[in-house]
Short mmCIF file of C-alpha atoms and ligand atoms in Angstrom, two decimals:
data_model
loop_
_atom_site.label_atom_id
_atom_site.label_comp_id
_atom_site.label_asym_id
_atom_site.label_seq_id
_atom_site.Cartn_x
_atom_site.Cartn_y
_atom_site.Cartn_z
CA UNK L 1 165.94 -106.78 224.46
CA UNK L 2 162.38 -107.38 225.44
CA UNK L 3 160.19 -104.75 227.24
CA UNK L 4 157.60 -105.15 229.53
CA UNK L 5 155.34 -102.57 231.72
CA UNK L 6 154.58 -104.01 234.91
CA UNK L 7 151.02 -102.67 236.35
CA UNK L 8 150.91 -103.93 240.01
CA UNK L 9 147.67 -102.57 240.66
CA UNK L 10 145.68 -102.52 243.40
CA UNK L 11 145.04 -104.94 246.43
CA UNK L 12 147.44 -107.90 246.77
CA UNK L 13 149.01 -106.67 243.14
CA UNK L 14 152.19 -105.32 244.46
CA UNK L 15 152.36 -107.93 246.81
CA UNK L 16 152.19 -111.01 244.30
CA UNK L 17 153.77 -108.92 241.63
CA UNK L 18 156.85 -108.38 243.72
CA UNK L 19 156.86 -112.44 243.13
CA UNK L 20 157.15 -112.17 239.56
CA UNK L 21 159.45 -109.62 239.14
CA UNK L 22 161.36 -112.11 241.21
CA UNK L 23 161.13 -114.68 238.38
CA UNK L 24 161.75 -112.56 235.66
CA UNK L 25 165.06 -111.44 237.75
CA UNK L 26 166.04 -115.24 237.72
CA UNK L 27 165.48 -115.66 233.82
CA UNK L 28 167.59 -112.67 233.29
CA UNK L 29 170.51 -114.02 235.48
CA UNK L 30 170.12 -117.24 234.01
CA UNK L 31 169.15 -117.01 230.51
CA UNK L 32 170.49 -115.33 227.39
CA UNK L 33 167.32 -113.11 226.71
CA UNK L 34 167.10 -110.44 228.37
CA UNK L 35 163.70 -108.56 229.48
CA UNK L 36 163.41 -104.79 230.94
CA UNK L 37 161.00 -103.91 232.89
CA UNK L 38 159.45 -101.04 233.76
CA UNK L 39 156.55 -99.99 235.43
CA UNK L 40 153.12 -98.21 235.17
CA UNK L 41 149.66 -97.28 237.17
CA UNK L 42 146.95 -98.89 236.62
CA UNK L 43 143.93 -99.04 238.46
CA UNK L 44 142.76 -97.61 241.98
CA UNK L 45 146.40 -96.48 242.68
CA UNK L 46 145.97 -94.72 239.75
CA UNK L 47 143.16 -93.06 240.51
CA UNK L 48 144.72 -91.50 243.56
CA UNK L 49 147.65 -90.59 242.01
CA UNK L 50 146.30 -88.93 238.55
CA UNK L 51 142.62 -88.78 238.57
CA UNK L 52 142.22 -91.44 235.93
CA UNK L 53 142.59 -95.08 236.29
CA UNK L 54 144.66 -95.31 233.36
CA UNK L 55 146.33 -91.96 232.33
CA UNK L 56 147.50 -91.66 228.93
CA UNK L 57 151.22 -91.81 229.67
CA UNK L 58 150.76 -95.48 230.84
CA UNK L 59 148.70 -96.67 228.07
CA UNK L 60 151.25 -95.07 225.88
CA UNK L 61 154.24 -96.73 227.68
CA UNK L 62 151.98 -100.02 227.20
CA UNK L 63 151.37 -99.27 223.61
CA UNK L 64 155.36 -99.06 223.02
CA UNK L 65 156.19 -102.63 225.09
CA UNK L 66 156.13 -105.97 223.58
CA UNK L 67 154.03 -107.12 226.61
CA UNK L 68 152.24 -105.77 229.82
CA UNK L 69 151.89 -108.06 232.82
CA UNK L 70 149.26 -106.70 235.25
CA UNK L 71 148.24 -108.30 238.54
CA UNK L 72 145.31 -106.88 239.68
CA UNK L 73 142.70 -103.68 240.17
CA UNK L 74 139.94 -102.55 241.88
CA UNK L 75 139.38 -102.14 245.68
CA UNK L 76 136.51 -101.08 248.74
CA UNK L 77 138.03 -97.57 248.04
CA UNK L 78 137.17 -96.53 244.73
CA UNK L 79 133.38 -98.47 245.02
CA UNK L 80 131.62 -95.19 244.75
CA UNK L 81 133.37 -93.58 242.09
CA UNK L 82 131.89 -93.32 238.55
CA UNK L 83 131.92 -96.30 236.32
CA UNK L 84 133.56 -93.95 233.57
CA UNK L 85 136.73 -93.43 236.15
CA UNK L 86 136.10 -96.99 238.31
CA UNK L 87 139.71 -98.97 238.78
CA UNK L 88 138.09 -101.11 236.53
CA UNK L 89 137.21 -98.95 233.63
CA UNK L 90 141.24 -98.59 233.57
CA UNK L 91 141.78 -102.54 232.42
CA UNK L 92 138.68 -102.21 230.24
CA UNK L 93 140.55 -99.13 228.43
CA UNK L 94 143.93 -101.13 228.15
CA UNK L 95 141.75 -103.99 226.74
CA UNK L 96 140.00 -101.93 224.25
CA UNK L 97 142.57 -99.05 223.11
CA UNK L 98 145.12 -102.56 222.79
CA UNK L 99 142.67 -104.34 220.75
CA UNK L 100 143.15 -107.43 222.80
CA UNK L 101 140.35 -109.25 221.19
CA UNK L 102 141.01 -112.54 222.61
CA UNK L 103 141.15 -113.67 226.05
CA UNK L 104 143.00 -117.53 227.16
CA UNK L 105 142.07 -118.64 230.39
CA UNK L 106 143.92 -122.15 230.41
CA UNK L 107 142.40 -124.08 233.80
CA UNK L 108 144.66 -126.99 234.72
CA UNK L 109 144.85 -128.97 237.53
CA UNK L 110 148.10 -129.27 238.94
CA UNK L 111 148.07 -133.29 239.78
CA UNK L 112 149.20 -132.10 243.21
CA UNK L 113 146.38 -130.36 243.44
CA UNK L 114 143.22 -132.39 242.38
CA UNK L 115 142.08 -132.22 246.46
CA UNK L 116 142.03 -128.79 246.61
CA UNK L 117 139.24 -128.51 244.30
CA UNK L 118 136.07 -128.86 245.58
CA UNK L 119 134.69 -131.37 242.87
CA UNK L 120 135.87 -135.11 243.68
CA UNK L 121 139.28 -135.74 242.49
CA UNK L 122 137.79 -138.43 239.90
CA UNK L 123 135.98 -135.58 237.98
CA UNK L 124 138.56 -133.05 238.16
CA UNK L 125 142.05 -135.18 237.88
CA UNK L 126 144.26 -134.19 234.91
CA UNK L 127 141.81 -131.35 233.60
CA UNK L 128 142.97 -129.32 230.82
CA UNK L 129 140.67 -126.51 229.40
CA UNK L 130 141.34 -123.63 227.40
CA UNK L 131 138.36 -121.22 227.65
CA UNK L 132 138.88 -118.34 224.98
CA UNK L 133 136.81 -115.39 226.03
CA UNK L 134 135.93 -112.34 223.57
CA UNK L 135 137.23 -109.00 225.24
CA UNK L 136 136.47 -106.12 223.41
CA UNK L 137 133.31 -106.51 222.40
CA UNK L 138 129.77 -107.65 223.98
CA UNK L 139 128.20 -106.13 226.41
CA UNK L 140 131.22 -104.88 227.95
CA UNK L 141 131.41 -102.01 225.40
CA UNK L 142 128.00 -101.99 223.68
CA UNK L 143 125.70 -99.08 223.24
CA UNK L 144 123.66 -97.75 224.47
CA UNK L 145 124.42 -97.88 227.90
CA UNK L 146 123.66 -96.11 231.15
CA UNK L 147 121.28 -95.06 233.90
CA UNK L 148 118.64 -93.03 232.89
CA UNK L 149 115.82 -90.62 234.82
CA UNK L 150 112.18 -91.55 233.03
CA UNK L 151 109.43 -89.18 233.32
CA UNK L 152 107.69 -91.38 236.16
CA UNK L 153 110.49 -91.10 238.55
CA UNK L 154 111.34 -94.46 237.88
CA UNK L 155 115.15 -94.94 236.84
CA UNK L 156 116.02 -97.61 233.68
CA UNK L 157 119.53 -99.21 232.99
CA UNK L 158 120.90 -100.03 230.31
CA UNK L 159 123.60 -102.40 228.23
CA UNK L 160 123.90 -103.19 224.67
CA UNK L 161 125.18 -106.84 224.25
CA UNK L 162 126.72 -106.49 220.44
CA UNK L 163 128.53 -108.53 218.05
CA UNK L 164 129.62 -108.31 214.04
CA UNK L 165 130.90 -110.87 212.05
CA UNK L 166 134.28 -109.97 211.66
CA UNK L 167 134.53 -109.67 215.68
CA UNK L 168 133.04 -113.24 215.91
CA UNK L 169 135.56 -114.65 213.77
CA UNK L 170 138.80 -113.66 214.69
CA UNK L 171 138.09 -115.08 218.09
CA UNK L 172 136.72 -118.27 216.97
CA UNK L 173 139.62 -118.32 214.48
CA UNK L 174 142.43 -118.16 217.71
CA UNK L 175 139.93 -120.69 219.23
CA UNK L 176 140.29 -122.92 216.30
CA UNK L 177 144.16 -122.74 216.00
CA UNK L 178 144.38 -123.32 219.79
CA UNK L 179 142.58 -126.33 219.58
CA UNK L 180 144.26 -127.32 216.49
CA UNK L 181 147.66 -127.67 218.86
CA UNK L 182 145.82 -129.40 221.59
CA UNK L 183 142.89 -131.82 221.61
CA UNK L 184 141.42 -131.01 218.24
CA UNK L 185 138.24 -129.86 219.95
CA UNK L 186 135.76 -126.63 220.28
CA UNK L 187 132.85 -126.13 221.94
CA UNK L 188 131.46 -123.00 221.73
CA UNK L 189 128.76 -121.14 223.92
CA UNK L 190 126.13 -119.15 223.82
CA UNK L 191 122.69 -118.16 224.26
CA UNK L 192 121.61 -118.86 220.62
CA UNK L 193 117.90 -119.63 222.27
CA UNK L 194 117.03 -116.18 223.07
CA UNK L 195 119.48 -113.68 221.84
CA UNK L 196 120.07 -112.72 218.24
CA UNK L 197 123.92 -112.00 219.36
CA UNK L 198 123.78 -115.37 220.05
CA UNK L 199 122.14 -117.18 217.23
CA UNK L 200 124.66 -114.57 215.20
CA UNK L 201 127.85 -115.88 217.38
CA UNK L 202 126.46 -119.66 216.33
CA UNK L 203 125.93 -119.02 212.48
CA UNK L 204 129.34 -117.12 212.42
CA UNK L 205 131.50 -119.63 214.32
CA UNK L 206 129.51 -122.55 212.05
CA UNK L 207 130.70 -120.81 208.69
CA UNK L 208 133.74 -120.17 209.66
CA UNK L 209 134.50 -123.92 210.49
CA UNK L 210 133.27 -124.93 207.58
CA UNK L 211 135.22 -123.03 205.51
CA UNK L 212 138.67 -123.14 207.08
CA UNK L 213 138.19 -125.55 210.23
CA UNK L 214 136.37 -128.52 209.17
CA UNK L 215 139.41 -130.49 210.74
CA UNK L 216 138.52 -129.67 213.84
CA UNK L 217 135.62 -130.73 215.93
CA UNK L 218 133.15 -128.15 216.41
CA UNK L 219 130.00 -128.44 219.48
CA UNK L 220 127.65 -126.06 220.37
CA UNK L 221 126.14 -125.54 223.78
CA UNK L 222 124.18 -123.14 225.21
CA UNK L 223 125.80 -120.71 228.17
CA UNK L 224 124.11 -122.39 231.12
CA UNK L 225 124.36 -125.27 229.46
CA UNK L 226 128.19 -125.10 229.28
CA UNK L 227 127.95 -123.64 232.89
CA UNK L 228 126.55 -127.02 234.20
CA UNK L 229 128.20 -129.55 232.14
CA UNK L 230 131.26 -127.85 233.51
CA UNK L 231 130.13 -129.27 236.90
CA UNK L 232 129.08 -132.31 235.66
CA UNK L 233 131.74 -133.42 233.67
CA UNK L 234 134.17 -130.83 232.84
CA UNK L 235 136.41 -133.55 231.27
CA UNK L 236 134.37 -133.28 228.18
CA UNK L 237 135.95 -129.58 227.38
CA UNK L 238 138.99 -128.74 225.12
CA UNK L 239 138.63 -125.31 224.21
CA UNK L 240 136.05 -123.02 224.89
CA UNK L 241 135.08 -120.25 223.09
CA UNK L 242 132.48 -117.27 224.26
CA UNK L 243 131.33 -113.95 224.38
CA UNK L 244 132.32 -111.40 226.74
CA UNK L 245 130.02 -111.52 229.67
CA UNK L 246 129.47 -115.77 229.42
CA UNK L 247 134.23 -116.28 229.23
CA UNK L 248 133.68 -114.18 232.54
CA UNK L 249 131.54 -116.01 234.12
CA UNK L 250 132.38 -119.17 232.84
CA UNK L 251 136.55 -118.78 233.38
CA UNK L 252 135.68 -117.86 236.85
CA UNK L 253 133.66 -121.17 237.21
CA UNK L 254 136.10 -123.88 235.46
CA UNK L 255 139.09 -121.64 237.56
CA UNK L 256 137.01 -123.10 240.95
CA UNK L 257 137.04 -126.84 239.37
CA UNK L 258 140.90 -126.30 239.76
CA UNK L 259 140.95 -125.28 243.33
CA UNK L 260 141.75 -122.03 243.63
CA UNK L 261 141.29 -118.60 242.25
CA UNK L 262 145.19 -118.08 242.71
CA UNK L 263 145.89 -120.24 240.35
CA UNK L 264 144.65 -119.21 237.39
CA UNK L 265 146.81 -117.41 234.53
CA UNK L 266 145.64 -115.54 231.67
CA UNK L 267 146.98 -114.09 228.20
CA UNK L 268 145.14 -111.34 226.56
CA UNK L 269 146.42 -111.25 222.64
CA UNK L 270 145.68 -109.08 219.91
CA UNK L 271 146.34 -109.82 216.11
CA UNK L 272 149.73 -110.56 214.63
CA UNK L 273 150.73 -107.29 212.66
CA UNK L 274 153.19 -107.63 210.17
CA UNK L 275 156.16 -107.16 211.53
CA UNK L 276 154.61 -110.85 213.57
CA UNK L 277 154.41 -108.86 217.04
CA UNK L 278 151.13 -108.74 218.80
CA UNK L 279 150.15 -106.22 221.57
CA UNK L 280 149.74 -108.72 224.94
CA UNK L 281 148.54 -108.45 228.05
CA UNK L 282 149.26 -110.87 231.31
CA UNK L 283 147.27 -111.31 234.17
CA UNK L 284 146.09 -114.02 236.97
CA UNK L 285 142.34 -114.08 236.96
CA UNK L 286 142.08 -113.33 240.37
CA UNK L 287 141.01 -109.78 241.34
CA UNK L 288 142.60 -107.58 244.42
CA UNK L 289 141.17 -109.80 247.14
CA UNK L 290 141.30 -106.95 249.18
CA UNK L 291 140.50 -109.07 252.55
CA UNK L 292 144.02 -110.55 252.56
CA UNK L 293 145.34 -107.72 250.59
CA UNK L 294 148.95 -106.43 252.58
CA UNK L 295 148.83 -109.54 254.71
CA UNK L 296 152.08 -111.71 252.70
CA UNK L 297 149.27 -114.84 252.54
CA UNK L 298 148.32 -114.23 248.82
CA UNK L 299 149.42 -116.39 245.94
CA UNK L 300 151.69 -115.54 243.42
CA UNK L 301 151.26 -118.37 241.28
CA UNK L 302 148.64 -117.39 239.00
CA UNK L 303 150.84 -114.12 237.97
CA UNK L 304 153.64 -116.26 237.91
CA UNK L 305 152.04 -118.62 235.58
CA UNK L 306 151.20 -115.58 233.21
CA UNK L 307 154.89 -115.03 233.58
CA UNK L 308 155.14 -118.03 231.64
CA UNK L 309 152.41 -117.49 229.23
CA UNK L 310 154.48 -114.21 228.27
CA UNK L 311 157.58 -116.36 227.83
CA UNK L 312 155.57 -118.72 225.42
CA UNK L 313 152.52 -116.11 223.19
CA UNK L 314 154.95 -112.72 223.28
CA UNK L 315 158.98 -114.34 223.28
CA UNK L 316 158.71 -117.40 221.94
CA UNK L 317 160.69 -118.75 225.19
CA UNK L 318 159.29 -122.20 224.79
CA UNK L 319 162.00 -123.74 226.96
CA UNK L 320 161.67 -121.24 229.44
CA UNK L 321 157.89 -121.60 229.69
CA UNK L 322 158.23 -125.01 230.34
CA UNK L 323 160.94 -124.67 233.02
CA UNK L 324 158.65 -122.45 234.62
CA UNK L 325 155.58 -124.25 234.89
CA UNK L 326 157.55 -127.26 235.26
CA UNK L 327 158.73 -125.40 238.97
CA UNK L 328 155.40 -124.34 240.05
CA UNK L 329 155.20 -128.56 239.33
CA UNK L 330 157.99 -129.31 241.50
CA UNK L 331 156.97 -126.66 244.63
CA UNK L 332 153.28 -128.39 244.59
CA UNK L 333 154.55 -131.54 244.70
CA UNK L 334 156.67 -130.92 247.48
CA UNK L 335 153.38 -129.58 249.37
CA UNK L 336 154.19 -126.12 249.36
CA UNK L 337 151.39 -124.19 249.58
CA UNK L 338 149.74 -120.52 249.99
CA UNK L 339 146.81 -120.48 252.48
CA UNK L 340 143.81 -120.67 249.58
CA UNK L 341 145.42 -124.15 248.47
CA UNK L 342 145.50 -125.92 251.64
CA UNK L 343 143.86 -129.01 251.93
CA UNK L 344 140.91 -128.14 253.62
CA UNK L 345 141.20 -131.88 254.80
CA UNK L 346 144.10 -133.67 256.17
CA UNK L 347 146.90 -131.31 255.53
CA UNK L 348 149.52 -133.73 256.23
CA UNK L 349 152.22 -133.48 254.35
CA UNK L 350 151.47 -129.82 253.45
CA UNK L 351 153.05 -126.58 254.49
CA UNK L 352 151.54 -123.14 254.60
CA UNK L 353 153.92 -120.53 253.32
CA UNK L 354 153.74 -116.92 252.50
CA UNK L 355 153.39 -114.97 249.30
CA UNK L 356 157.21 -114.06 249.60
CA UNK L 357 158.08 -117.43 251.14
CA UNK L 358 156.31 -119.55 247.75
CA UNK L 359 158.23 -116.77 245.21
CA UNK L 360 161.81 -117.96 247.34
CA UNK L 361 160.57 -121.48 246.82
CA UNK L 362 159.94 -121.18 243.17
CA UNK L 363 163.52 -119.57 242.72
CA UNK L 364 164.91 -122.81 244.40
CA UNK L 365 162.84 -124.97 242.49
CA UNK L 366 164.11 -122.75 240.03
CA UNK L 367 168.17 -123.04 240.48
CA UNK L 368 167.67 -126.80 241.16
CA UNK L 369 165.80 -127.61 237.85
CA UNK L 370 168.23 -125.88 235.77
CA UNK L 371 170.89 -128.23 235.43
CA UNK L 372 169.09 -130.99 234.76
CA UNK L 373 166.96 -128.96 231.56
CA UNK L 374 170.39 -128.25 230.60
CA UNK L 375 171.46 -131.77 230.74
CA UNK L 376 168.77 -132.80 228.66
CA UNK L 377 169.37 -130.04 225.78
C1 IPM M 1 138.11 -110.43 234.72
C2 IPM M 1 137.53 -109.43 235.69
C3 IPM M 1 137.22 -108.15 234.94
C4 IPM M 1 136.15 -108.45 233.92
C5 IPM M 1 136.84 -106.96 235.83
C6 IPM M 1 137.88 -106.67 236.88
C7 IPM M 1 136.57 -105.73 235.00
O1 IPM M 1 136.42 -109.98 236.32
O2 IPM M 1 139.15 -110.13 234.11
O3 IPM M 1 137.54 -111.52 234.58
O4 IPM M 1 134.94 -108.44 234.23
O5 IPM M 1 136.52 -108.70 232.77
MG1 MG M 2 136.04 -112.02 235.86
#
């Protein structure tokens, strides 16, 4: 028996959350392994309800699961509060008491998709990247940091952007063994030029290829570098791997080349311990929209998706994974679609559903692939 906390959040979490919990429901049914779920606050909600965006009863439940899958924090509500107790400060906690170290932010583009993106189908058609973002470390977490009073009346900020070796290399070391299962090829970003982080991050991720990875291709680029080539020809990219602040910005950007926002899953892993489990965290990429928050119009796919990356990094459901991702396939092919994936075009051929209406459709897809996976086996 798996178990798995379920942090809903804030926003449209519950909403595309109730989605997933849907899906997990139908693996349980349908399946031999069986998952239990349970679940925690994180976030805003969490806030309201304890004080804290992440009390310590929910980061010990988290602590004691073999994977959390959150959908999203943060809201309108909790803007003023203090960055110490902000909903965000909550997922920053579960990042960095978790030690999830490294970050996957796969961006595919779903074949049925490739018009939804705003980059011409010929630049964006059959993209596969695998940006690997550094997450408890950087400037995220640095000191020292704050908002100070100086003498003049004037106020200063202040963040620490920080990295050691040993942080540099067990990222670039998941980066490597990603890549080694894929297309053989890492590019890794930074801002070598001007920051000594940077020109650390380079040497660091160099030596470490050298000694363990020469097999694999190794590129360097600078951030804003990486950030335009993205544009330009993102086609280039295998796996990316970055710091902190840059796998933010630049996940966010290479989510865009595949349409939407709401389609974007992500596994946050920390390292194997002996007994070969790994603390895990799943999320979509997308935040708690809060404009269409409550409305039934959001997409569940991207938590859906991290459904699946669960079933693959934490279970070792391989089949199941597939299946999966194999029906969000099947429901975009059909033309299914939430309202951020609409053509913005010609939508012929296309229907709009809602969140609740896409999770039914997935179950179909669901029962109707089944049979013929288990015809194949
Ligand atoms: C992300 C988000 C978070 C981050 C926020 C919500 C703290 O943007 O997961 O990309 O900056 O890491
Ligand atoms: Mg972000």
């Amino acid at each position: 028996m798996s178990k798995i906390v379920l942090l809903p959040g804030d926003g449209l979490g519950p909403e595309v959350m109730a989605e997933a919990v849907k899906v997990i429901g139908w693996f349980n049914s349908n399946f031999v392994t069986k998952l239990e779920t349970s679940e925690g606050d994180i976030g805003g909600c969490s806030i309201d309800k304890h004080g804290v965006p992440l009390s310590d009863a929910t980061l010990k439940k988290c602590r004691e699961a073999d994977a959390v899958l959150l959908a999203a924090v943060g809201g309108p509500k909790w803007d003023k509060v203090d960055y110490a107790i902000r909903p965000e400060a909550g997922l920053l906690k579960l990042r960095k008491e978790l030690e999830l170290f490294a970050n996957l932010r796969p961006a595919k583009v779903f074949d049925a998709l490739v018009d939804a993106s705003t980059l011409k189908a010929s630049v964006v058609k059959g993209l596969d990247i695998l940006i690997v973002r550094e997450l408890t470390g950087g400037v995220y977490f640095g000191e020292p940091r704050g908002i100070e009073n100086l003498p003049n009346g004037e106020r200063r900020g202040v963040n620490t952007q920080v990295y050691t070796t040993h942080e540099i290399h067990r990222v670039a070391r998941v980066a490597f063994e990603l890549a080694r299962k894929r297309n053989n090829k890492v590019c890794s970003a930074e801002k070598a030029n001007v920051m000594e982080s940077g020109k650390l991050w380079r040497e660091e991720v160099t030596a470490l290829h050298a000694a363990e990875y020469k097999d694999v291709n190794l590129s360097h680029m600078y951030a804003d570098n990486c950030a335009m080539q993205l544009l330009r020809n993102p086609a280039q990219f295998d796996v990316i791997v970055t710091d902190n602040l840059f796998g933010d910005i630049l996940s966010d950007e290479a989510a865009m080349l595949t349409g939407s926002l709401g389609m974007l899953p992500s596994a946050s892993l920390g390292a194997v311990k002996p007994d070969g489990k790994r603390a895990a965290l799943y999320e979509p990429i997308h935040g708690s929209a809060p404009d269409i928050a409550g409305k039934n119009i959001a997409n569940p796919l991207a938590t859906i998706l991290s459904v699946a990356m669960m079933f693959r990094y934490s279970f070792g459901m391989m089949k199941e994974a597939a299946l999966l991702e194999q029906a969000v396939e099947s429901v975009l092919a059909k033309g299914l679609r939430t309202a951020d994936i609409m053509p913005t075009g010609d939508s012929a051929g296309c229907k709009k559903l809602s969140t609740s209406d896409m999770g039914a459709a997935l179950l179909a897809e669901l029962d109707a692939l089944k049979p013929k996976m288990a015809a194949r086996a």
